[in-house]
Amino acid sequence: LAKTTQPISMDSYEGQEVNITCSHNNIATNDYITWYQQFPSQGPRFIIQGYKTKVTNEVASLFIPADRKSSTLSLPRVSLSDTAVYYCLVGDMDSSYKLIFGSGTRLLVRP
Amino acid sequence: DTAVSQTPKYLVTQMGNDKSIKCEQNLGHDTMYWYKQDSKKFLKIMFSYNNKELIINETVPNRFSPKSPDKAHLNLHINSLELGDSAVYFCASTGGGDEQFFGPGTRLTVL
């Protein structure tokens, strides 16, 4: 399974756009890229998933370049409630039995 | 309605005791997991069950024994608890590969 690398932490202010980049140099052809969000004392929650180019939902956007060796989670106009740990995962959806969580990125949104 | 539930939410016990954590999902999913999140917040998969059959058993001491009486339940039994077992344990389930649904977690403290 591809290993991912993310910044350990990031700071932002309310109303700003936050971009969290994840490196996955060894991503395989069948791997999808998935991002989860975890608030303190809660389980992780699915945010977004993509394979290539750009994916957007009501919460975030996911940008994936053509080589797929990295991906960027974009959170528009963050609020204090977006303070959380964000995990980037890559894995073959046909073998979803084993998704590996990395150390995640701790995002702190300040007023 | 809670999708993935765990009991208890908190568990404090003495070294050497045997304890169980229960997990139930009402999503009709075929695959369930147990994860351990340690003090450094690393989320590591322990077990995965698909249709009541063990799919993944990571390097976990055999003091940990998962039991799946049916597709909706995956319980975790821990024998001879040790200090290093203190962590938050998350149950999760998935129905088709793109999203895992996590329970609220069980914080285990071994004294």
PDB file of C-alpha atoms in Angstrom:
ATOM      1  CA  LEU A   1       0.000   0.000   0.000  1.00  0.00           C
ATOM      2  CA  ALA A   2       1.223   3.488  -0.856  1.00  0.00           C
ATOM      3  CA  LYS A   3       2.675   5.478   1.989  1.00  0.00           C
ATOM      4  CA  THR A   4       1.524   9.051   2.443  1.00  0.00           C
ATOM      5  CA  THR A   5       3.320  12.104   3.770  1.00  0.00           C
ATOM      6  CA  GLN A   6       1.516  15.159   5.107  1.00  0.00           C
ATOM      7  CA  PRO A   7       2.536  18.224   7.106  1.00  0.00           C
ATOM      8  CA  ILE A   8       2.226  17.569  10.804  1.00  0.00           C
ATOM      9  CA  SER A   9       0.307  20.763  11.487  1.00  0.00           C
ATOM     10  CA  MET A  10      -1.079  23.903   9.905  1.00  0.00           C
ATOM     11  CA  ASP A  11      -2.511  27.135  11.254  1.00  0.00           C
ATOM     12  CA  SER A  12      -5.120  29.291   9.613  1.00  0.00           C
ATOM     13  CA  TYR A  13      -7.644  32.008  10.353  1.00  0.00           C
ATOM     14  CA  GLU A  14     -11.375  31.995   9.979  1.00  0.00           C
ATOM     15  CA  GLY A  15     -12.538  32.768   6.468  1.00  0.00           C
ATOM     16  CA  GLN A  16      -9.318  31.717   4.788  1.00  0.00           C
ATOM     17  CA  GLU A  17      -8.917  28.938   2.267  1.00  0.00           C
ATOM     18  CA  VAL A  18      -6.772  26.081   3.534  1.00  0.00           C
ATOM     19  CA  ASN A  19      -4.861  23.728   1.276  1.00  0.00           C
ATOM     20  CA  ILE A  20      -3.359  20.558   2.729  1.00  0.00           C
ATOM     21  CA  THR A  21      -1.041  18.646   0.454  1.00  0.00           C
ATOM     22  CA  CYS A  22      -0.321  14.953   0.675  1.00  0.00           C
ATOM     23  CA  SER A  23       2.519  13.133  -1.073  1.00  0.00           C
ATOM     24  CA  HIS A  24       2.055   9.560  -2.244  1.00  0.00           C
ATOM     25  CA  ASN A  25       4.907   8.858  -4.628  1.00  0.00           C
ATOM     26  CA  ASN A  26       4.280   5.122  -4.799  1.00  0.00           C
ATOM     27  CA  ILE A  27       0.596   5.298  -5.592  1.00  0.00           C
ATOM     28  CA  ALA A  28      -0.568   2.333  -7.654  1.00  0.00           C
ATOM     29  CA  THR A  29      -2.759   2.404 -10.719  1.00  0.00           C
ATOM     30  CA  ASN A  30      -5.789   1.056  -8.867  1.00  0.00           C
ATOM     31  CA  ASP A  31      -5.400   3.295  -5.824  1.00  0.00           C
ATOM     32  CA  TYR A  32      -7.887   5.994  -4.944  1.00  0.00           C
ATOM     33  CA  ILE A  33      -7.099   8.970  -2.720  1.00  0.00           C
ATOM     34  CA  THR A  34      -9.338   9.517   0.264  1.00  0.00           C
ATOM     35  CA  TRP A  35      -9.379  12.175   2.960  1.00  0.00           C
ATOM     36  CA  TYR A  36     -10.833  11.825   6.439  1.00  0.00           C
ATOM     37  CA  GLN A  37     -11.427  14.393   9.163  1.00  0.00           C
ATOM     38  CA  GLN A  38     -11.208  13.630  12.870  1.00  0.00           C
ATOM     39  CA  PHE A  39     -12.414  15.878  15.669  1.00  0.00           C
ATOM     40  CA  PRO A  40     -11.163  15.353  19.221  1.00  0.00           C
ATOM     41  CA  SER A  41     -12.853  12.442  20.963  1.00  0.00           C
ATOM     42  CA  GLN A  42     -14.584  11.300  17.780  1.00  0.00           C
ATOM     43  CA  GLY A  43     -13.943   8.749  15.080  1.00  0.00           C
ATOM     44  CA  PRO A  44     -12.664   9.825  11.660  1.00  0.00           C
ATOM     45  CA  ARG A  45     -15.239  10.980   9.157  1.00  0.00           C
ATOM     46  CA  PHE A  46     -15.025  10.659   5.371  1.00  0.00           C
ATOM     47  CA  ILE A  47     -14.596  13.973   3.564  1.00  0.00           C
ATOM     48  CA  ILE A  48     -13.825  13.324  -0.068  1.00  0.00           C
ATOM     49  CA  GLN A  49     -12.362  10.809  -2.464  1.00  0.00           C
ATOM     50  CA  GLY A  50     -10.892  11.031  -5.932  1.00  0.00           C
ATOM     51  CA  TYR A  51      -8.841   9.239  -8.551  1.00  0.00           C
ATOM     52  CA  LYS A  52      -7.578  12.032 -10.805  1.00  0.00           C
ATOM     53  CA  THR A  53      -8.091  15.693 -11.720  1.00  0.00           C
ATOM     54  CA  LYS A  54     -10.539  17.492  -9.461  1.00  0.00           C
ATOM     55  CA  VAL A  55     -13.383  16.422  -7.226  1.00  0.00           C
ATOM     56  CA  THR A  56     -15.660  18.811  -5.379  1.00  0.00           C
ATOM     57  CA  ASN A  57     -18.409  18.275  -2.866  1.00  0.00           C
ATOM     58  CA  GLU A  58     -20.247  20.466  -0.393  1.00  0.00           C
ATOM     59  CA  VAL A  59     -17.392  20.278   2.086  1.00  0.00           C
ATOM     60  CA  ALA A  60     -14.135  20.382   0.152  1.00  0.00           C
ATOM     61  CA  SER A  61     -12.299  20.061  -3.129  1.00  0.00           C
ATOM     62  CA  LEU A  62      -9.628  17.564  -3.990  1.00  0.00           C
ATOM     63  CA  PHE A  63      -7.011  18.383  -6.588  1.00  0.00           C
ATOM     64  CA  ILE A  64      -4.963  15.565  -8.090  1.00  0.00           C
ATOM     65  CA  PRO A  65      -2.269  16.272 -10.691  1.00  0.00           C
ATOM     66  CA  ALA A  66      -1.793  14.091 -13.731  1.00  0.00           C
ATOM     67  CA  ASP A  67       1.025  12.025 -12.185  1.00  0.00           C
ATOM     68  CA  ARG A  68      -1.124  11.387  -9.071  1.00  0.00           C
ATOM     69  CA  LYS A  69       1.941  11.452  -6.837  1.00  0.00           C
ATOM     70  CA  SER A  70       0.350  14.077  -4.648  1.00  0.00           C
ATOM     71  CA  SER A  71      -3.046  15.495  -3.844  1.00  0.00           C
ATOM     72  CA  THR A  72      -4.330  18.668  -2.240  1.00  0.00           C
ATOM     73  CA  LEU A  73      -7.352  18.950  -0.024  1.00  0.00           C
ATOM     74  CA  SER A  74      -8.836  22.420  -0.250  1.00  0.00           C
ATOM     75  CA  LEU A  75     -11.161  23.731   2.438  1.00  0.00           C
ATOM     76  CA  PRO A  76     -12.844  26.982   1.402  1.00  0.00           C
ATOM     77  CA  ARG A  77     -13.423  29.683   3.995  1.00  0.00           C
ATOM     78  CA  VAL A  78     -12.614  27.670   7.089  1.00  0.00           C
ATOM     79  CA  SER A  79     -14.355  28.260  10.382  1.00  0.00           C
ATOM     80  CA  LEU A  80     -13.336  27.442  13.943  1.00  0.00           C
ATOM     81  CA  SER A  81     -15.253  24.190  13.688  1.00  0.00           C
ATOM     82  CA  ASP A  82     -12.880  22.978  10.977  1.00  0.00           C
ATOM     83  CA  THR A  83     -10.159  22.598  13.593  1.00  0.00           C
ATOM     84  CA  ALA A  84      -9.401  18.896  13.366  1.00  0.00           C
ATOM     85  CA  VAL A  85      -6.901  16.319  12.152  1.00  0.00           C
ATOM     86  CA  TYR A  86      -7.055  15.573   8.440  1.00  0.00           C
ATOM     87  CA  TYR A  87      -5.847  12.219   7.134  1.00  0.00           C
ATOM     88  CA  CYS A  88      -4.853  11.388   3.593  1.00  0.00           C
ATOM     89  CA  LEU A  89      -5.123   7.747   2.580  1.00  0.00           C
ATOM     90  CA  VAL A  90      -4.439   5.884  -0.625  1.00  0.00           C
ATOM     91  CA  GLY A  91      -5.687   2.408  -1.328  1.00  0.00           C
ATOM     92  CA  ASP A  92      -7.216   0.053  -3.805  1.00  0.00           C
ATOM     93  CA  MET A  93     -10.956   0.297  -3.397  1.00  0.00           C
ATOM     94  CA  ASP A  94     -11.296  -3.323  -4.433  1.00  0.00           C
ATOM     95  CA  SER A  95      -9.221  -4.174  -1.377  1.00  0.00           C
ATOM     96  CA  SER A  96     -10.707  -1.679   0.989  1.00  0.00           C
ATOM     97  CA  TYR A  97     -10.172  -4.079   3.820  1.00  0.00           C
ATOM     98  CA  LYS A  98      -6.951  -2.333   4.617  1.00  0.00           C
ATOM     99  CA  LEU A  99      -6.717   1.424   4.514  1.00  0.00           C
ATOM    100  CA  ILE A 100      -3.624   2.768   6.193  1.00  0.00           C
ATOM    101  CA  PHE A 101      -3.968   5.983   8.152  1.00  0.00           C
ATOM    102  CA  GLY A 102      -0.877   8.154   8.384  1.00  0.00           C
ATOM    103  CA  SER A 103      -0.114  10.641  11.110  1.00  0.00           C
ATOM    104  CA  GLY A 104      -2.476  13.232   9.677  1.00  0.00           C
ATOM    105  CA  THR A 105      -2.317  17.027   9.609  1.00  0.00           C
ATOM    106  CA  ARG A 106      -3.531  18.949  12.638  1.00  0.00           C
ATOM    107  CA  LEU A 107      -5.321  22.042  11.393  1.00  0.00           C
ATOM    108  CA  LEU A 108      -5.866  24.836  13.881  1.00  0.00           C
ATOM    109  CA  VAL A 109      -8.253  27.575  12.816  1.00  0.00           C
ATOM    110  CA  ARG A 110      -7.884  30.770  14.809  1.00  0.00           C
ATOM    111  CA  PRO A 111     -10.477  33.544  15.184  1.00  0.00           C
TER     112      PRO A 111
ATOM    113  CA  ASP B   1     -30.023   6.636  14.441  1.00  0.00           C
ATOM    114  CA  THR B   2     -26.428   5.811  15.261  1.00  0.00           C
ATOM    115  CA  ALA B   3     -24.737   4.077  12.349  1.00  0.00           C
ATOM    116  CA  VAL B   4     -21.812   2.528  14.220  1.00  0.00           C
ATOM    117  CA  SER B   5     -22.056   2.275  17.972  1.00  0.00           C
ATOM    118  CA  GLN B   6     -19.571   1.100  20.564  1.00  0.00           C
ATOM    119  CA  THR B   7     -19.907   0.262  24.217  1.00  0.00           C
ATOM    120  CA  PRO B   8     -18.603   1.258  26.600  1.00  0.00           C
ATOM    121  CA  LYS B   9     -17.390   4.741  25.763  1.00  0.00           C
ATOM    122  CA  TYR B  10     -14.926   4.712  28.638  1.00  0.00           C
ATOM    123  CA  LEU B  11     -13.288   1.715  30.258  1.00  0.00           C
ATOM    124  CA  VAL B  12     -10.943   1.922  33.216  1.00  0.00           C
ATOM    125  CA  THR B  13      -9.503  -1.297  34.530  1.00  0.00           C
ATOM    126  CA  GLN B  14      -6.559  -2.863  36.294  1.00  0.00           C
ATOM    127  CA  MET B  15      -3.638  -4.634  34.701  1.00  0.00           C
ATOM    128  CA  GLY B  16      -4.248  -8.319  34.208  1.00  0.00           C
ATOM    129  CA  ASN B  17      -7.998  -8.036  33.836  1.00  0.00           C
ATOM    130  CA  ASP B  18     -10.008  -9.275  30.859  1.00  0.00           C
ATOM    131  CA  LYS B  19     -12.388  -6.873  29.159  1.00  0.00           C
ATOM    132  CA  SER B  20     -14.591  -6.650  26.085  1.00  0.00           C
ATOM    133  CA  ILE B  21     -15.647  -3.821  23.837  1.00  0.00           C
ATOM    134  CA  LYS B  22     -18.766  -4.213  21.741  1.00  0.00           C
ATOM    135  CA  CYS B  23     -19.460  -2.795  18.308  1.00  0.00           C
ATOM    136  CA  GLU B  24     -22.640  -2.788  16.274  1.00  0.00           C
ATOM    137  CA  GLN B  25     -23.451  -1.270  12.910  1.00  0.00           C
ATOM    138  CA  ASN B  26     -26.929  -0.837  11.460  1.00  0.00           C
ATOM    139  CA  LEU B  27     -25.768   0.049   7.956  1.00  0.00           C
ATOM    140  CA  GLY B  28     -25.983  -3.426   6.505  1.00  0.00           C
ATOM    141  CA  HIS B  29     -22.258  -3.394   5.775  1.00  0.00           C
ATOM    142  CA  ASP B  30     -20.313  -6.570   5.142  1.00  0.00           C
ATOM    143  CA  THR B  31     -16.944  -5.431   6.449  1.00  0.00           C
ATOM    144  CA  MET B  32     -16.054  -4.292   9.941  1.00  0.00           C
ATOM    145  CA  TYR B  33     -12.788  -3.188  11.505  1.00  0.00           C
ATOM    146  CA  TRP B  34     -11.068  -2.498  14.769  1.00  0.00           C
ATOM    147  CA  TYR B  35      -8.512   0.303  14.970  1.00  0.00           C
ATOM    148  CA  LYS B  36      -6.281   1.410  17.824  1.00  0.00           C
ATOM    149  CA  GLN B  37      -5.357   5.061  18.249  1.00  0.00           C
ATOM    150  CA  ASP B  38      -2.482   5.600  20.621  1.00  0.00           C
ATOM    151  CA  SER B  39      -1.422   8.662  22.570  1.00  0.00           C
ATOM    152  CA  LYS B  40       0.411  10.014  19.536  1.00  0.00           C
ATOM    153  CA  LYS B  41      -2.849   9.833  17.600  1.00  0.00           C
ATOM    154  CA  PHE B  42      -1.646   7.213  15.145  1.00  0.00           C
ATOM    155  CA  LEU B  43      -4.649   5.271  13.927  1.00  0.00           C
ATOM    156  CA  LYS B  44      -3.643   1.690  13.257  1.00  0.00           C
ATOM    157  CA  ILE B  45      -5.792  -1.098  11.930  1.00  0.00           C
ATOM    158  CA  MET B  46      -5.946  -4.206  14.092  1.00  0.00           C
ATOM    159  CA  PHE B  47      -8.510  -6.499  12.521  1.00  0.00           C
ATOM    160  CA  SER B  48     -10.853  -6.617   9.584  1.00  0.00           C
ATOM    161  CA  TYR B  49     -13.811  -8.946   9.192  1.00  0.00           C
ATOM    162  CA  ASN B  50     -15.780  -9.514   6.018  1.00  0.00           C
ATOM    163  CA  ASN B  51     -19.039 -11.419   6.340  1.00  0.00           C
ATOM    164  CA  LYS B  52     -17.995 -12.719   9.741  1.00  0.00           C
ATOM    165  CA  GLU B  53     -14.670 -14.003   8.438  1.00  0.00           C
ATOM    166  CA  LEU B  54     -11.314 -12.639   9.511  1.00  0.00           C
ATOM    167  CA  ILE B  55      -9.613 -10.870   6.610  1.00  0.00           C
ATOM    168  CA  ILE B  56      -6.834  -8.932   8.283  1.00  0.00           C
ATOM    169  CA  ASN B  57      -5.034  -9.615  11.500  1.00  0.00           C
ATOM    170  CA  GLU B  58      -2.232  -7.150  11.870  1.00  0.00           C
ATOM    171  CA  THR B  59       0.612  -7.680  14.274  1.00  0.00           C
ATOM    172  CA  VAL B  60      -1.555  -7.691  17.334  1.00  0.00           C
ATOM    173  CA  PRO B  61      -0.854  -9.732  20.483  1.00  0.00           C
ATOM    174  CA  ASN B  62      -2.983 -12.826  20.699  1.00  0.00           C
ATOM    175  CA  ARG B  63      -4.417 -11.401  23.903  1.00  0.00           C
ATOM    176  CA  PHE B  64      -6.709  -9.515  21.527  1.00  0.00           C
ATOM    177  CA  SER B  65      -9.449 -11.681  20.075  1.00  0.00           C
ATOM    178  CA  PRO B  66     -12.174 -10.315  17.830  1.00  0.00           C
ATOM    179  CA  LYS B  67     -15.490 -12.086  17.673  1.00  0.00           C
ATOM    180  CA  SER B  68     -18.157 -11.567  15.052  1.00  0.00           C
ATOM    181  CA  PRO B  69     -21.421 -13.300  15.993  1.00  0.00           C
ATOM    182  CA  ASP B  70     -23.103 -11.843  12.909  1.00  0.00           C
ATOM    183  CA  LYS B  71     -22.404  -9.302  10.172  1.00  0.00           C
ATOM    184  CA  ALA B  72     -23.675  -6.418  12.275  1.00  0.00           C
ATOM    185  CA  HIS B  73     -21.438  -7.055  15.270  1.00  0.00           C
ATOM    186  CA  LEU B  74     -17.709  -7.188  15.837  1.00  0.00           C
ATOM    187  CA  ASN B  75     -16.665  -7.388  19.451  1.00  0.00           C
ATOM    188  CA  LEU B  76     -13.140  -7.090  20.776  1.00  0.00           C
ATOM    189  CA  HIS B  77     -12.057  -9.152  23.749  1.00  0.00           C
ATOM    190  CA  ILE B  78      -8.792  -8.382  25.473  1.00  0.00           C
ATOM    191  CA  ASN B  79      -7.162 -10.778  27.942  1.00  0.00           C
ATOM    192  CA  SER B  80      -4.555  -9.949  30.554  1.00  0.00           C
ATOM    193  CA  LEU B  81      -4.630  -6.232  29.961  1.00  0.00           C
ATOM    194  CA  GLU B  82      -1.318  -4.364  30.002  1.00  0.00           C
ATOM    195  CA  LEU B  83      -0.467  -0.708  30.511  1.00  0.00           C
ATOM    196  CA  GLY B  84       0.421  -0.383  26.829  1.00  0.00           C
ATOM    197  CA  ASP B  85      -3.095  -1.349  25.854  1.00  0.00           C
ATOM    198  CA  SER B  86      -4.306   2.052  27.018  1.00  0.00           C
ATOM    199  CA  ALA B  87      -5.612   3.803  23.912  1.00  0.00           C
ATOM    200  CA  VAL B  88      -8.769   4.717  22.088  1.00  0.00           C
ATOM    201  CA  TYR B  89     -10.249   1.835  20.132  1.00  0.00           C
ATOM    202  CA  PHE B  90     -12.422   2.563  17.126  1.00  0.00           C
ATOM    203  CA  CYS B  91     -14.772   0.248  15.348  1.00  0.00           C
ATOM    204  CA  ALA B  92     -15.612   0.961  11.702  1.00  0.00           C
ATOM    205  CA  SER B  93     -17.570  -0.572   8.876  1.00  0.00           C
ATOM    206  CA  THR B  94     -17.744  -0.290   5.120  1.00  0.00           C
ATOM    207  CA  GLY B  95     -20.182  -1.482   2.550  1.00  0.00           C
ATOM    208  CA  GLY B  96     -18.358  -1.245  -0.699  1.00  0.00           C
ATOM    209  CA  GLY B  97     -14.970   0.276  -0.403  1.00  0.00           C
ATOM    210  CA  ASP B  98     -15.187   4.005  -0.705  1.00  0.00           C
ATOM    211  CA  GLU B  99     -16.049   5.133   2.784  1.00  0.00           C
ATOM    212  CA  GLN B 100     -15.508   3.747   6.236  1.00  0.00           C
ATOM    213  CA  PHE B 101     -17.946   4.720   8.954  1.00  0.00           C
ATOM    214  CA  PHE B 102     -16.380   4.982  12.362  1.00  0.00           C
ATOM    215  CA  GLY B 103     -17.871   4.553  15.781  1.00  0.00           C
ATOM    216  CA  PRO B 104     -17.378   7.118  18.554  1.00  0.00           C
ATOM    217  CA  GLY B 105     -14.476   5.244  20.086  1.00  0.00           C
ATOM    218  CA  THR B 106     -13.825   3.526  23.401  1.00  0.00           C
ATOM    219  CA  ARG B 107     -11.186   5.064  25.621  1.00  0.00           C
ATOM    220  CA  LEU B 108      -9.453   2.259  27.488  1.00  0.00           C
ATOM    221  CA  THR B 109      -7.302   3.126  30.467  1.00  0.00           C
ATOM    222  CA  VAL B 110      -5.295   0.386  32.111  1.00  0.00           C
ATOM    223  CA  LEU B 111      -4.019   1.205  35.582  1.00  0.00           C
TER     224      LEU B 111
END
